[in-house]
């Protein structure tokens, strides 16, 4: 005790209380530490018990700069607002995109994933990138935003419709891309197959400058809107967006369950003061047949019940309607939990 008093006498008054506490803690460390660790253990058990009461689900998305990642975040935000009622907590994971997400749902390494509607079709039917590897337990939860085939042209190109590309220099996408495949499929339709034009194979990132420098007259790009790519093009030269809704597009959308029509709203890009109708694939939320009905039902219901708030979470959802959530896929492979939620909302 004398040692303690001598030390306290040499200590600045402002520090006396703190030092006195530290010295007493040292003397009573056995009892104090026992109480401390007992409290810590109790807190850990309570926290663990609280966490154990939740079902944790993860959504595989895409790169953090794309639309898939914030879309997963928007869905989780809706889910986590009602987690006390549902007992489900949602988180997102940045991934390699469509094919990666489906493959990892199949391996039970992801619970949900976002994928292009054409890739979902291929995976379920064992075609394209999944040739010979059909995943029949793949289930659709809902569609989300459209990824539309967009035709960007210079205003001085005098291109007003698809027929006007005759004799022009048009970028259709880099070789082997889904972009190229979609454009070639469009121009293989009877109403367009006789139109001849020079096909360029630039990457999308190269197109705004190529358009500005008049190396091309226009370019096709399958993308969600708004996109920085087309904003860059519009800010460097006068552009227009061309409707793709004629007989060829109508035929494709009718024949291919993974295609759907969509609108690019006016005013989204500088100088484009009209709505643009076109078609494309959809970003689709998928899971496995083994996912619980409760989790899927809760996810869809949380979005339908808070749809106006959900639409405000990303510009790509601006024109989204509840009915759009059911487009771009075969309803035969919808998860039962999703079917229940859409039926309750009067949409099925």
mmCIF file of C-alpha atoms in Angstrom, residues 97-240:
data_model
loop_
_atom_site.group_PDB
_atom_site.id
_atom_site.type_symbol
_atom_site.label_atom_id
_atom_site.label_comp_id
_atom_site.label_asym_id
_atom_site.label_seq_id
_atom_site.Cartn_x
_atom_site.Cartn_y
_atom_site.Cartn_z
ATOM 1 C CA UNK A 97 -20.698 -12.915 -63.636
ATOM 2 C CA UNK A 98 -23.374 -15.085 -65.261
ATOM 3 C CA UNK A 99 -21.590 -18.384 -65.978
ATOM 4 C CA UNK A 100 -19.606 -18.274 -62.716
ATOM 5 C CA UNK A 101 -22.742 -17.648 -60.679
ATOM 6 C CA UNK A 102 -24.692 -20.539 -62.190
ATOM 7 C CA UNK A 103 -21.774 -22.954 -61.852
ATOM 8 C CA UNK A 104 -21.313 -22.021 -58.200
ATOM 9 C CA UNK A 105 -24.998 -22.334 -57.385
ATOM 10 C CA UNK A 106 -24.724 -25.846 -58.827
ATOM 11 C CA UNK A 107 -21.764 -26.526 -56.495
ATOM 12 C CA UNK A 108 -23.716 -25.138 -53.501
ATOM 13 C CA UNK A 109 -21.099 -22.401 -53.078
ATOM 14 C CA UNK A 110 -23.633 -19.633 -53.792
ATOM 15 C CA UNK A 111 -27.284 -19.464 -52.773
ATOM 16 C CA UNK A 112 -28.449 -17.048 -55.465
ATOM 17 C CA UNK A 113 -26.870 -15.451 -58.512
ATOM 18 C CA UNK A 114 -27.568 -12.913 -61.246
ATOM 19 C CA UNK A 115 -27.172 -14.027 -64.860
ATOM 20 C CA UNK A 116 -28.143 -12.987 -68.364
ATOM 21 C CA UNK A 117 -31.416 -14.575 -69.474
ATOM 22 C CA UNK A 118 -29.799 -16.201 -72.528
ATOM 23 C CA UNK A 119 -27.144 -17.810 -70.287
ATOM 24 C CA UNK A 120 -29.895 -19.073 -67.954
ATOM 25 C CA UNK A 121 -31.629 -20.646 -70.963
ATOM 26 C CA UNK A 122 -28.382 -22.274 -72.112
ATOM 27 C CA UNK A 123 -27.609 -23.617 -68.630
ATOM 28 C CA UNK A 124 -31.023 -25.209 -68.136
ATOM 29 C CA UNK A 125 -31.146 -26.694 -71.633
ATOM 30 C CA UNK A 126 -27.485 -27.705 -71.942
ATOM 31 C CA UNK A 127 -26.699 -25.517 -74.967
ATOM 32 C CA UNK A 128 -24.169 -22.800 -75.782
ATOM 33 C CA UNK A 129 -21.607 -22.417 -73.002
ATOM 34 C CA UNK A 130 -23.272 -25.317 -71.161
ATOM 35 C CA UNK A 131 -23.444 -27.708 -74.086
ATOM 36 C CA UNK A 132 -23.881 -31.250 -72.783
ATOM 37 C CA UNK A 133 -24.047 -29.995 -69.169
ATOM 38 C CA UNK A 134 -27.714 -29.187 -68.627
ATOM 39 C CA UNK A 135 -28.478 -27.984 -65.101
ATOM 40 C CA UNK A 136 -32.081 -29.078 -64.595
ATOM 41 C CA UNK A 137 -32.181 -27.977 -60.946
ATOM 42 C CA UNK A 138 -31.661 -24.331 -61.931
ATOM 43 C CA UNK A 139 -34.633 -22.176 -60.916
ATOM 44 C CA UNK A 140 -35.572 -18.580 -61.731
ATOM 45 C CA UNK A 141 -36.603 -16.185 -58.976
ATOM 46 C CA UNK A 142 -37.374 -13.140 -61.155
ATOM 47 C CA UNK A 143 -36.074 -10.889 -63.891
ATOM 48 C CA UNK A 144 -34.636 -7.525 -63.004
ATOM 49 C CA UNK A 145 -33.274 -4.845 -65.348
ATOM 50 C CA UNK A 146 -33.006 -5.215 -69.136
ATOM 51 C CA UNK A 147 -29.697 -5.373 -70.999
ATOM 52 C CA UNK A 148 -30.804 -3.955 -74.304
ATOM 53 C CA UNK A 149 -29.383 -4.194 -77.813
ATOM 54 C CA UNK A 150 -28.593 -0.533 -78.366
ATOM 55 C CA UNK A 151 -27.808 1.006 -81.763
ATOM 56 C CA UNK A 152 -25.787 4.213 -81.386
ATOM 57 C CA UNK A 153 -25.183 6.329 -84.508
ATOM 58 C CA UNK A 154 -23.703 9.717 -85.358
ATOM 59 C CA UNK A 155 -26.509 12.128 -86.162
ATOM 60 C CA UNK A 156 -24.811 13.099 -89.432
ATOM 61 C CA UNK A 157 -24.770 9.443 -90.589
ATOM 62 C CA UNK A 158 -28.375 9.768 -91.834
ATOM 63 C CA UNK A 159 -29.233 6.420 -90.260
ATOM 64 C CA UNK A 160 -32.860 6.522 -89.106
ATOM 65 C CA UNK A 161 -33.684 2.810 -89.055
ATOM 66 C CA UNK A 162 -31.952 -0.561 -89.488
ATOM 67 C CA UNK A 163 -32.388 -0.560 -93.265
ATOM 68 C CA UNK A 164 -30.283 2.618 -93.479
ATOM 69 C CA UNK A 165 -27.115 0.738 -92.455
ATOM 70 C CA UNK A 166 -26.743 -0.417 -96.076
ATOM 71 C CA UNK A 167 -23.280 0.628 -97.284
ATOM 72 C CA UNK A 168 -22.293 1.980 -93.839
ATOM 73 C CA UNK A 169 -19.486 0.970 -91.500
ATOM 74 C CA UNK A 170 -21.029 -0.488 -88.324
ATOM 75 C CA UNK A 171 -19.418 -2.082 -85.280
ATOM 76 C CA UNK A 172 -21.223 -5.280 -84.253
ATOM 77 C CA UNK A 173 -18.955 -6.313 -81.358
ATOM 78 C CA UNK A 174 -15.617 -8.026 -80.856
ATOM 79 C CA UNK A 175 -15.329 -11.537 -82.379
ATOM 80 C CA UNK A 176 -16.844 -14.282 -80.247
ATOM 81 C CA UNK A 177 -18.822 -11.894 -78.048
ATOM 82 C CA UNK A 178 -22.492 -12.197 -77.179
ATOM 83 C CA UNK A 179 -22.873 -8.746 -78.693
ATOM 84 C CA UNK A 180 -21.683 -9.993 -82.101
ATOM 85 C CA UNK A 181 -23.856 -13.120 -81.890
ATOM 86 C CA UNK A 182 -27.001 -11.075 -81.171
ATOM 87 C CA UNK A 183 -26.426 -8.629 -84.039
ATOM 88 C CA UNK A 184 -25.665 -11.424 -86.512
ATOM 89 C CA UNK A 185 -28.827 -13.223 -85.415
ATOM 90 C CA UNK A 186 -30.849 -10.042 -85.937
ATOM 91 C CA UNK A 187 -29.510 -9.510 -89.463
ATOM 92 C CA UNK A 188 -30.043 -13.166 -90.377
ATOM 93 C CA UNK A 189 -33.814 -12.640 -90.155
ATOM 94 C CA UNK A 190 -35.721 -12.608 -93.491
ATOM 95 C CA UNK A 191 -36.587 -8.893 -93.356
ATOM 96 C CA UNK A 192 -32.936 -7.836 -92.879
ATOM 97 C CA UNK A 193 -30.722 -10.575 -94.344
ATOM 98 C CA UNK A 194 -30.230 -8.843 -97.721
ATOM 99 C CA UNK A 195 -28.864 -5.646 -96.189
ATOM 100 C CA UNK A 196 -25.110 -5.342 -96.770
ATOM 101 C CA UNK A 197 -22.795 -3.223 -94.639
ATOM 102 C CA UNK A 198 -19.202 -3.289 -93.406
ATOM 103 C CA UNK A 199 -18.998 -5.099 -90.091
ATOM 104 C CA UNK A 200 -16.341 -3.929 -87.642
ATOM 105 C CA UNK A 201 -15.197 -5.941 -84.611
ATOM 106 C CA UNK A 202 -14.111 -3.311 -82.091
ATOM 107 C CA UNK A 203 -14.500 -3.708 -78.347
ATOM 108 C CA UNK A 204 -17.255 -1.589 -76.804
ATOM 109 C CA UNK A 205 -14.724 0.660 -75.044
ATOM 110 C CA UNK A 206 -13.218 1.642 -78.408
ATOM 111 C CA UNK A 207 -16.495 2.681 -80.002
ATOM 112 C CA UNK A 208 -17.098 6.218 -78.648
ATOM 113 C CA UNK A 209 -13.765 7.469 -80.045
ATOM 114 C CA UNK A 210 -14.216 5.529 -83.291
ATOM 115 C CA UNK A 211 -17.621 7.160 -83.720
ATOM 116 C CA UNK A 212 -16.230 10.620 -82.975
ATOM 117 C CA UNK A 213 -13.329 10.117 -85.406
ATOM 118 C CA UNK A 214 -15.750 8.864 -88.112
ATOM 119 C CA UNK A 215 -14.062 5.479 -88.345
ATOM 120 C CA UNK A 216 -17.518 3.973 -87.891
ATOM 121 C CA UNK A 217 -21.014 5.318 -88.544
ATOM 122 C CA UNK A 218 -22.590 3.498 -85.629
ATOM 123 C CA UNK A 219 -22.248 0.659 -83.171
ATOM 124 C CA UNK A 220 -24.385 -1.975 -81.479
ATOM 125 C CA UNK A 221 -23.987 -2.575 -77.763
ATOM 126 C CA UNK A 222 -25.905 -4.948 -75.455
ATOM 127 C CA UNK A 223 -25.928 -3.077 -72.152
ATOM 128 C CA UNK A 224 -27.948 -1.869 -69.174
ATOM 129 C CA UNK A 225 -28.803 1.841 -69.094
ATOM 130 C CA UNK A 226 -27.537 4.381 -68.348
ATOM 131 C CA UNK A 227 -23.975 3.500 -69.274
ATOM 132 C CA UNK A 228 -20.826 5.643 -69.227
ATOM 133 C CA UNK A 229 -19.890 4.280 -72.659
ATOM 134 C CA UNK A 230 -22.807 5.948 -74.463
ATOM 135 C CA UNK A 231 -22.548 9.044 -72.259
ATOM 136 C CA UNK A 232 -18.947 9.409 -73.462
ATOM 137 C CA UNK A 233 -20.067 9.070 -77.069
ATOM 138 C CA UNK A 234 -22.832 11.645 -76.619
ATOM 139 C CA UNK A 235 -20.469 14.105 -74.937
ATOM 140 C CA UNK A 236 -17.924 13.930 -77.755
ATOM 141 C CA UNK A 237 -20.182 13.987 -80.839
ATOM 142 C CA UNK A 238 -23.866 14.382 -81.712
ATOM 143 C CA UNK A 239 -25.518 10.950 -81.492
ATOM 144 C CA UNK A 240 -28.872 9.298 -81.874
#
